[in-house]
Structure formats: C-alpha cells, structure tokens
XYZ file of C-alpha atoms in Angstrom:
484
model
C -23.965 26.612 17.914
C -20.733 27.538 16.099
C -18.626 26.502 19.085
C -20.429 23.151 19.232
C -19.957 22.541 15.515
C -16.253 23.393 15.611
C -15.863 21.313 18.760
C -17.465 18.348 17.005
C -15.179 18.783 13.984
C -12.112 19.068 16.223
C -13.076 15.916 18.104
C -13.643 13.955 14.897
C -10.404 15.244 13.378
C -8.492 14.244 16.504
C -9.913 10.736 16.575
C -9.520 10.263 12.821
C -5.994 11.600 13.063
C -4.782 9.383 15.901
C -3.317 6.849 13.518
C -1.769 9.557 11.363
C -0.442 11.423 14.391
C 1.145 8.307 15.839
C 2.473 7.287 12.429
C 3.922 10.672 11.565
C 5.524 11.293 14.922
C 7.045 7.827 14.980
C 8.239 8.291 11.386
C 9.815 11.611 12.318
C 11.623 10.171 15.316
C 12.657 7.108 13.320
C 14.319 9.455 10.854
C 17.463 9.103 12.928
C 17.350 5.355 12.369
C 16.552 5.570 8.661
C 19.127 8.263 7.944
C 21.725 6.198 9.818
C 21.153 3.065 7.746
C 20.363 4.795 4.437
C 22.623 7.336 2.724
C 20.954 10.443 1.231
C 21.043 8.893 -2.239
C 19.042 5.793 -1.196
C 16.662 7.897 0.845
C 16.128 10.058 -2.241
C 15.311 6.961 -4.337
C 12.629 5.944 -1.830
C 11.170 9.465 -1.978
C 10.909 9.233 -5.784
C 9.176 5.829 -5.600
C 6.641 7.034 -3.041
C 5.928 10.175 -5.070
C 5.323 8.024 -8.164
C 3.028 5.713 -6.181
C 1.002 8.731 -5.075
C 0.335 9.900 -8.633
C -0.579 6.392 -9.782
C -3.137 6.122 -6.980
C -4.758 9.349 -8.172
C -4.867 8.168 -11.797
C -6.262 4.749 -11.001
C -8.911 6.006 -8.577
C -10.246 8.313 -11.315
C -12.081 10.434 -8.741
C -14.117 7.532 -7.340
C -13.249 8.162 -3.677
C -14.418 11.779 -3.735
C -17.636 10.645 -5.418
C -18.071 7.890 -2.841
C -18.579 10.336 0.032
C -20.883 12.620 -1.908
C -23.120 9.814 -3.181
C -23.155 8.028 0.160
C -24.699 11.135 1.734
C -27.189 11.733 -1.072
C -29.410 9.037 0.401
C -30.293 7.696 3.826
C -31.569 4.391 2.431
C -29.228 1.639 3.737
C -29.808 -0.497 0.628
C -28.759 2.322 -1.700
C -25.781 3.133 0.503
C -24.718 -0.507 0.327
C -24.815 -0.285 -3.471
C -22.570 2.791 -3.358
C -20.093 0.895 -1.156
C -20.046 -2.205 -3.352
C -19.707 -0.308 -6.614
C -16.818 1.698 -5.199
C -15.175 -1.451 -3.779
C -15.176 -3.451 -6.993
C -13.991 -0.549 -9.094
C -11.118 0.092 -6.669
C -10.112 -3.573 -6.539
C -10.005 -3.800 -10.335
C -8.088 -0.552 -10.809
C -5.554 -1.418 -8.088
C -4.911 -4.830 -9.648
C -4.309 -3.234 -13.045
C -1.833 -0.859 -11.402
C -0.029 -3.744 -9.690
C 0.302 -5.656 -12.960
C 1.614 -2.625 -14.854
C 4.152 -1.893 -12.111
C 5.483 -5.445 -12.099
C 5.635 -5.787 -15.900
C 7.154 -2.389 -16.679
C 9.400 -2.066 -13.625
C 12.656 -1.692 -15.655
C 11.172 1.031 -17.840
C 9.735 2.905 -14.843
C 13.077 2.708 -13.019
C 14.871 4.091 -16.067
C 12.341 6.917 -16.391
C 12.875 7.876 -12.747
C 16.654 7.874 -13.174
C 17.163 4.937 -10.812
C 20.153 2.619 -11.095
C 19.781 -0.921 -12.543
C 20.101 -2.388 -9.050
C 17.104 -0.373 -7.866
C 14.469 -1.959 -10.147
C 13.057 -3.995 -7.259
C 12.163 -0.701 -5.570
C 9.628 -0.160 -8.360
C 8.185 -3.664 -7.891
C 7.862 -3.089 -4.171
C 6.205 0.247 -4.913
C 3.649 -1.534 -7.130
C 2.654 -3.837 -4.254
C 2.454 -0.792 -1.993
C 0.108 0.848 -4.517
C -2.256 -2.158 -4.551
C -2.421 -2.370 -0.778
C -2.733 1.374 -0.287
C -5.643 1.808 -2.705
C -7.662 -1.069 -1.290
C -6.906 -0.233 2.339
C -8.017 3.379 1.893
C -11.249 2.236 0.229
C -12.049 0.052 3.233
C -11.272 2.717 5.821
C -13.307 5.232 3.801
C -16.395 3.248 4.791
C -15.660 3.976 8.463
C -15.319 7.658 7.579
C -18.636 7.671 5.699
C -20.318 6.009 8.669
C -18.574 8.573 10.931
C -17.146 5.706 12.992
C -14.010 7.575 13.900
C -12.987 5.196 16.711
C -13.073 2.168 14.389
C -11.054 4.137 11.848
C -8.512 5.026 14.537
C -8.165 1.401 15.657
C -7.464 0.312 12.082
C -4.964 3.147 11.597
C -3.056 2.531 14.827
C -2.906 -1.217 14.123
C -1.495 -0.423 10.691
C 1.109 1.868 12.241
C 2.262 -0.651 14.851
C 2.697 -3.479 12.321
C 4.396 -1.111 9.865
C 6.908 0.102 12.459
C 7.784 -3.428 13.549
C 8.142 -4.628 9.957
C 10.228 -1.650 8.882
C 12.606 -1.866 11.844
C 13.043 -5.593 11.277
C 13.852 -5.131 7.587
C 15.966 -1.965 7.780
C 17.745 -2.409 11.107
C 17.634 -6.153 11.764
C 18.073 -7.534 8.243
C 19.853 -4.494 6.689
C 17.591 -4.470 3.612
C 18.100 -0.751 3.039
C 15.779 1.162 0.737
C 13.675 -1.817 -0.311
C 13.215 -2.738 3.355
C 11.828 0.741 3.991
C 9.233 0.376 1.218
C 8.259 -3.224 2.046
C 7.979 -2.347 5.721
C 5.624 0.486 4.836
C 3.104 -1.769 3.108
C 3.320 -4.721 5.522
C 0.922 -3.139 8.022
C -1.394 -1.946 5.259
C -1.798 -5.433 3.801
C -2.282 -7.075 7.202
C -4.999 -4.642 8.334
C -6.661 -4.701 4.912
C -7.002 -8.488 5.146
C -8.724 -8.160 8.531
C -11.056 -5.419 7.270
C -11.942 -7.500 4.234
C -13.011 -10.377 6.489
C -14.914 -7.961 8.741
C -16.833 -6.448 5.795
C -17.416 -9.682 3.899
C -21.222 -9.511 4.160
C -21.349 -5.903 3.068
C -19.036 -6.492 0.102
C -21.123 -8.886 -1.950
C -20.689 -8.814 -5.705
C -22.741 -5.901 -6.950
C -21.682 -3.317 -9.481
C -24.289 -0.746 -10.498
C -23.093 0.516 -13.870
C -25.508 3.474 -13.898
C -24.416 4.513 -10.415
C -20.763 4.112 -11.371
C -21.217 6.393 -14.385
C -22.947 8.998 -12.198
C -20.136 8.792 -9.640
C -17.517 9.211 -12.348
C -19.475 12.155 -13.759
C -19.002 13.762 -10.354
C -15.489 12.476 -9.661
C -13.713 12.639 -13.032
C -13.700 16.463 -13.175
C -11.785 16.258 -9.880
C -9.108 14.001 -11.416
C -7.169 16.765 -13.207
C -7.429 18.765 -10.004
C -6.024 15.860 -7.979
C -3.202 15.414 -10.486
C -2.428 19.107 -10.290
C -2.319 18.871 -6.505
C 0.060 15.928 -6.810
C 2.273 17.894 -9.192
C 2.349 20.764 -6.732
C 3.043 18.524 -3.739
C 5.531 16.023 -5.175
C 7.025 17.319 -8.428
C 9.665 19.314 -6.532
C 11.500 16.045 -5.780
C 11.672 15.199 -9.490
C 13.032 18.640 -10.371
C 15.619 18.432 -7.585
C 16.582 14.963 -8.853
C 16.844 16.183 -12.451
C 18.952 19.253 -11.718
C 20.826 18.240 -8.576
C 20.742 14.433 -8.244
C 19.396 11.807 -5.819
C 21.619 12.915 -2.937
C 20.016 16.349 -2.883
C 16.593 14.698 -3.159
C 17.443 12.814 0.022
C 18.466 15.985 1.900
C 15.408 17.882 0.639
C 13.118 14.977 1.562
C 14.561 15.029 5.064
C 13.385 18.642 5.363
C 10.004 17.595 3.944
C 9.714 14.929 6.642
C 10.320 17.477 9.418
C 7.720 19.821 7.925
C 5.320 16.891 7.539
C 4.422 17.233 11.210
C 1.947 19.806 9.860
C 0.778 17.522 7.080
C -0.494 15.030 9.625
C -2.808 17.728 11.055
C -4.104 18.517 7.564
C -4.592 14.824 6.846
C -6.579 14.338 10.057
C -8.692 17.368 9.181
C -9.306 16.182 5.617
C -10.477 12.810 6.870
C -13.157 14.417 9.043
C -13.981 17.543 7.034
C -15.993 16.247 4.008
C -18.385 14.107 6.052
C -18.748 16.864 8.656
C -19.245 19.668 6.114
C -21.798 17.778 4.017
C -23.730 16.638 7.108
C -24.806 20.256 7.833
C -28.130 20.488 6.003
C -28.941 24.169 6.551
C -26.988 26.408 4.144
C -26.898 29.423 6.467
C -25.531 27.327 9.307
C -22.992 25.821 6.923
C -21.805 29.284 5.853
C -21.273 30.430 9.433
C -19.509 27.213 10.374
C -17.222 27.177 7.327
C -16.117 30.750 8.067
C -15.050 29.998 11.620
C -13.444 26.692 10.614
C -11.137 28.526 8.203
C -10.106 31.084 10.822
C -9.398 28.652 13.617
C -7.878 25.916 11.527
C -5.387 28.443 10.168
C -4.863 29.789 13.698
C -3.561 26.474 14.986
C -1.774 25.600 11.748
C 0.116 28.916 11.698
C 1.047 28.582 15.365
C 2.448 25.105 14.660
C 4.289 26.374 11.574
C 5.952 29.126 13.615
C 7.173 26.630 16.209
C 8.380 24.139 13.603
C 10.161 26.810 11.541
C 12.008 28.317 14.483
C 13.028 24.942 15.923
C 13.951 23.338 12.572
C 17.782 23.579 12.964
C 17.641 21.944 16.384
C 15.223 19.261 15.176
C 17.521 18.454 12.244
C 20.464 17.815 14.576
C 18.243 15.737 16.824
C 16.639 13.626 14.092
C 19.374 13.127 11.485
C 21.519 10.011 11.689
C 24.225 11.618 9.557
C 25.438 15.259 9.366
C 24.867 15.102 5.600
C 21.137 15.529 6.278
C 21.460 18.671 8.493
C 21.019 21.178 5.598
C 17.462 19.902 5.156
C 16.423 22.198 8.032
C 16.641 25.303 5.862
C 13.705 24.127 3.737
C 11.346 23.705 6.694
C 9.962 27.290 7.110
C 8.876 27.571 3.473
C 7.451 24.060 3.423
C 5.647 24.621 6.740
C 3.954 27.828 5.607
C 3.126 26.130 2.314
C 1.247 23.545 4.379
C -0.622 26.346 6.170
C -1.778 27.797 2.847
C -2.814 24.349 1.651
C -4.796 23.915 4.879
C -6.786 27.002 3.914
C -7.351 25.562 0.438
C -8.687 22.354 2.035
C -11.369 24.374 3.816
C -12.586 26.644 1.009
C -12.754 23.921 -1.660
C -15.546 22.134 0.210
C -18.047 24.737 -1.004
C -17.596 23.466 -4.562
C -18.402 19.911 -3.510
C -21.436 21.093 -1.552
C -23.082 22.554 -4.651
C -21.692 19.763 -6.874
C -20.106 22.207 -9.326
C -16.655 20.614 -9.552
C -16.048 21.130 -13.259
C -13.741 24.146 -12.934
C -11.614 22.817 -10.061
C -8.976 21.476 -12.402
C -8.465 24.886 -13.999
C -7.489 26.490 -10.700
C -5.356 23.611 -9.456
C -3.910 23.247 -12.952
C -2.800 26.861 -12.960
C -1.251 26.281 -9.539
C 0.601 23.234 -10.860
C 1.803 25.184 -13.895
C 3.038 27.909 -11.575
C 4.866 25.262 -9.528
C 6.486 23.707 -12.595
C 7.485 27.095 -14.006
C 8.927 28.263 -10.707
C 10.865 25.013 -10.268
C 12.377 25.331 -13.746
C 13.264 28.955 -13.034
C 14.467 28.699 -9.441
C 15.991 25.248 -8.846
C 18.894 25.556 -11.360
C 19.644 29.066 -10.079
C 19.174 28.733 -6.314
C 19.301 24.995 -5.670
C 16.778 22.973 -3.675
C 15.565 26.039 -1.755
C 14.018 27.114 -5.065
C 11.779 24.038 -4.920
C 10.490 25.081 -1.492
C 9.749 28.618 -2.751
C 7.957 27.094 -5.754
C 5.710 25.025 -3.506
C 4.794 28.033 -1.378
C 4.014 30.153 -4.443
C 1.895 27.460 -6.069
C -0.168 26.837 -2.941
C -0.700 30.571 -2.555
C -1.978 30.852 -6.115
C -4.340 27.891 -5.644
C -5.728 29.199 -2.370
C -6.486 32.624 -3.820
C -7.961 31.182 -7.021
C -10.128 28.602 -5.252
C -11.358 31.137 -2.689
C -12.516 33.429 -5.497
C -14.190 30.599 -7.417
C -15.841 29.007 -4.368
C -17.269 32.340 -3.232
C -19.012 32.735 -6.569
C -20.628 29.299 -6.216
C -21.461 29.258 -2.501
C -20.742 32.495 -0.656
C -19.236 32.141 2.824
C -18.473 35.185 5.032
C -14.837 34.260 5.656
C -12.985 36.512 8.114
C -10.253 37.641 5.729
C -8.783 40.372 7.929
C -8.223 37.867 10.712
C -6.728 35.330 8.295
C -4.227 37.888 6.976
C -3.368 38.873 10.546
C -2.664 35.246 11.479
C -0.340 34.687 8.549
C 1.394 38.064 8.795
C 2.192 37.820 12.498
C 3.391 34.223 12.100
C 5.673 35.047 9.178
C 7.028 38.086 11.025
C 7.968 35.997 14.058
C 9.808 33.456 11.922
C 11.705 36.145 9.993
C 12.709 37.824 13.240
C 13.864 34.544 14.755
C 15.909 33.616 11.687
C 17.466 37.084 11.422
C 18.582 36.922 15.056
C 19.694 33.252 14.847
C 17.904 32.582 18.117
C 18.790 29.717 20.441
C 16.422 26.803 21.006
C 14.949 28.215 24.278
C 14.374 31.627 22.690
C 12.865 29.992 19.586
C 10.441 28.139 21.812
C 9.627 31.347 23.710
C 8.854 33.173 20.448
C 6.545 30.354 19.371
C 4.721 30.402 22.714
C 4.309 34.183 22.399
C 2.410 33.903 19.096
C -1.158 33.834 20.544
C -0.381 36.747 22.885
C 1.106 38.802 20.059
C -2.184 38.498 18.174
C -3.747 40.701 20.879
C -1.515 43.554 19.727
C -2.877 43.248 16.186
C -6.550 43.092 17.316
C -7.105 39.537 16.089
C -9.474 38.431 18.825
C -13.148 39.374 18.815
C -14.755 40.859 21.935
C -16.480 37.589 22.848
C -13.199 35.709 22.455
C -11.329 38.182 24.615
C -13.934 37.699 27.360
C -13.576 33.921 27.136
C -9.780 34.175 27.308
C -10.047 36.486 30.331
C -12.390 34.042 32.103
C -10.028 31.191 31.369
C -7.049 33.189 32.637
C -8.860 34.043 35.891
C -9.794 30.401 36.353
C -6.160 29.323 35.881
C -4.913 31.991 38.295
C -7.364 30.855 40.966
C -5.925 27.371 40.655
C -2.400 28.644 41.391
C -1.141 28.321 45.010
C -0.832 31.602 46.922
C-alpha cells in the first residue's frame, strides 16, 4: 500500500512538474544568453523586482489559495465546490487588480525604495503587470490541481513556457530590450495562457461571491499569511541584504548561483503542486501517518542525491552557463543553497500535518522565528563575509524552521518519521560534498562521487531489509540483461 501511495504521488508530482521542469531547465540553459546580454548589475535589478513581486503576491492573496484547496476537499457536492471556485476567483481578480494599480501609480517610489536607478522605473511597472498575470494564472491552474487533472495542468504549464521562451528571446536577443525585456517576456506566456483558460472556464466562473464562505476561508488562510511572508523573507530577503551591503552587481552574481541551485527548487515546486491534494485525499489517519513518514524519507533521499551532484558540479556548470566570466563566482554559493533547498523540502512534507487537522494558527510563529533568524544572520554575516554569508543565513533559517515545524506538527498529528534515516541521508550527502570540495575534484570525479551516493548509504545501514532485497532483485535482473 505504501509503495502504491508513494508511486501515485511521484507520478502526480512528475506530471504536475513537467511545465516547471521544462521551464527551469530552459531558464538555466538560457542563463548563458541572459548573462551575455545583461551585465550583473541589470541582472541583479531583475532579481530584486521578481523578489518584490513574490512578496506582493503573498500579501494580496491573503491566504486564499491555501484555503481554496482545503475547502474544496471539505465537500464532494459539485455545487458547493463551484461556489468555492467562484469565490476564490473573484477575490483573486479583485486583489490582483488592486496590486496592478498600486504598482503603476507608485512605481517611482517603489523603484527608489529598492535602490533602482531613475531609468529603471519601468521595471517596476512591468513587474506590476507580471504580478496581475501571475496571480490570476495561478488561480486558474489551481482548479486543475484541485480536480487532480495533472495532464491538463501540464499542458497549460508547457504552453506558458514555450510562449515565454519565444517572447523573452525576441525581446532580449532580437530587440535588445535588456532587463525590461526579460521581465516582459516572463509574463507574456502567462497572460496568453490565462486568456485561454478564462475562455475555457467561462461557464464555471459565473458571478458568485459567497461572503460567509469567503470569511470562513480567510479564517483558515489568514493565519498562514504571516507564515507565507516569513517564508518569503527567508527565501528572498538575502538579495536585498546583498544589495544593501554590496550593491546590485553582487546581487547579480549571487542570483546566478541561485539560478543554478534552483534546479532543486523545480523538484520542490512539482512536489508542492501535487502534495496538498494527495495528502488530504487520504481519509484514513493511520494510512496517512504511514504514508507521510515514507514520503519524507524518500523525498529527502532524492533531493539530497540531487544536491550532492549539483554542489560538486557547480564550478563546471558556472563556466558552462555563464555568458561572462564576471558571473563565475556565483558557483561558490550553490552547495549551501542546494542543501538549504533539501531542508526546505523536508519542511514542505511535515507542515502538511498542520493543514490536515486545520490548526494553522501557530505556523507563523515558527516561520517567523526562522525569518528572524535569517534576517539576524544576514545582518551579522553579509557585511563580514560577503554574499556567502547570505547563503549560510538561508541554510540556518531553513534548518530552524524544519526543526520547529517538525516538533509542532508532531504534537498536533503524530507521524512516525524515520529520523535516523533522515539524518543518515543528510550526513552522508554533506560529507561527500565536503570531501569533493576539499580535494578540488575534476568534473568526472565529481560525477563519480555523486553516482556513488546511493551505494555509500549501504555502509551506513540506511536501507531496510525489505529494500535491500528489492535492490538485490533489481540488480540480478539488470545483470541477466547484460550480454555474456
């Protein structure tokens, strides 16, 4: 049963993540193009705009998207589900339009606050349009997720990616529009696909706004807002501290390292798209506990393995992907950022227990403490050690949040997580990376060390007896397929 459940989650995550996987990999390989046409300073300005857009989305949503999934699954009545969809849609449309208007009206003030130059004000205006499209597009695709129509979600995502790539290349490479071309290109696909989805859903999206339902959804979702803001502060505030202490050029170099490490973020994003609907769809609490425990172990297994490979190969990837040597130093941030993503992946699993029992009120305290830790560490470390201090701050903050949320979630909905195996995964992975960095290994040896990670776990007794038998059967099957 556990294998079937995890297999179903993996399949849904893969399908949901197709668009993100394609998008992220293309974005990573287009880094060479972007970093050729944009200097680090302009690339840093784009990073600041996108980070600001992310926090505005969180504020304007006010927790409605998290509530949408929970309330959608509280009933099986299609009429009531339609009311949940419509109430969420009209709230999102209104909030996004308010955000667009504020961004356009106060663009000079926002640009000044971010430390942008007078000639970069239009970046803020473009970011406001991006915000409007992003909020509404995500609300539409959330309906596919609630309906567990992963293929439809993937089609929308891939279409968005293809249009976005074409638009961005045209603006940045063909028309030499620089930083503003990068932002406008990013929302071109979103707006096009959103328009199609709006026409497709026109019957479902009649004018209906249930005020009582909205208040109940906000009662569930608003306590998650401070938590979401804290997560934003932990994820994005490092760029603002680097900008404040070191300037936009260093933000650009640091963001280049973030983009390399974001190969792991796409896996987390795919998982997060599938995880809430999957986790809440398990009715039996005992089955849910068993499933959640194995999900944590094996999600971290694959995430840590990927982090090891990415960390060891980071210097070679930087030379491959950077259009200018000025971006090469971004590789040194990758190991810390990658393992920070692994820890956040664990947080993404354990926090679901709080949503299951609908006791979200204390989430903001734990994430808030993590954000405070991040801010304090950035203030302490960035002036003293440079941008690498921001990467250490992120890792420390995610670690604090994971530990705090695990403790809190276990008190609300106990799950028999396999903590010894989790520690083994992380310890062996970190040890391999430290060894590879200390020896300054070549690219082939770095790849060999990454491939050796699953085998090395045998030495530290990670695998259970049943897993060892399955691995042995698989190995015998592969050997029988080999020619004599």
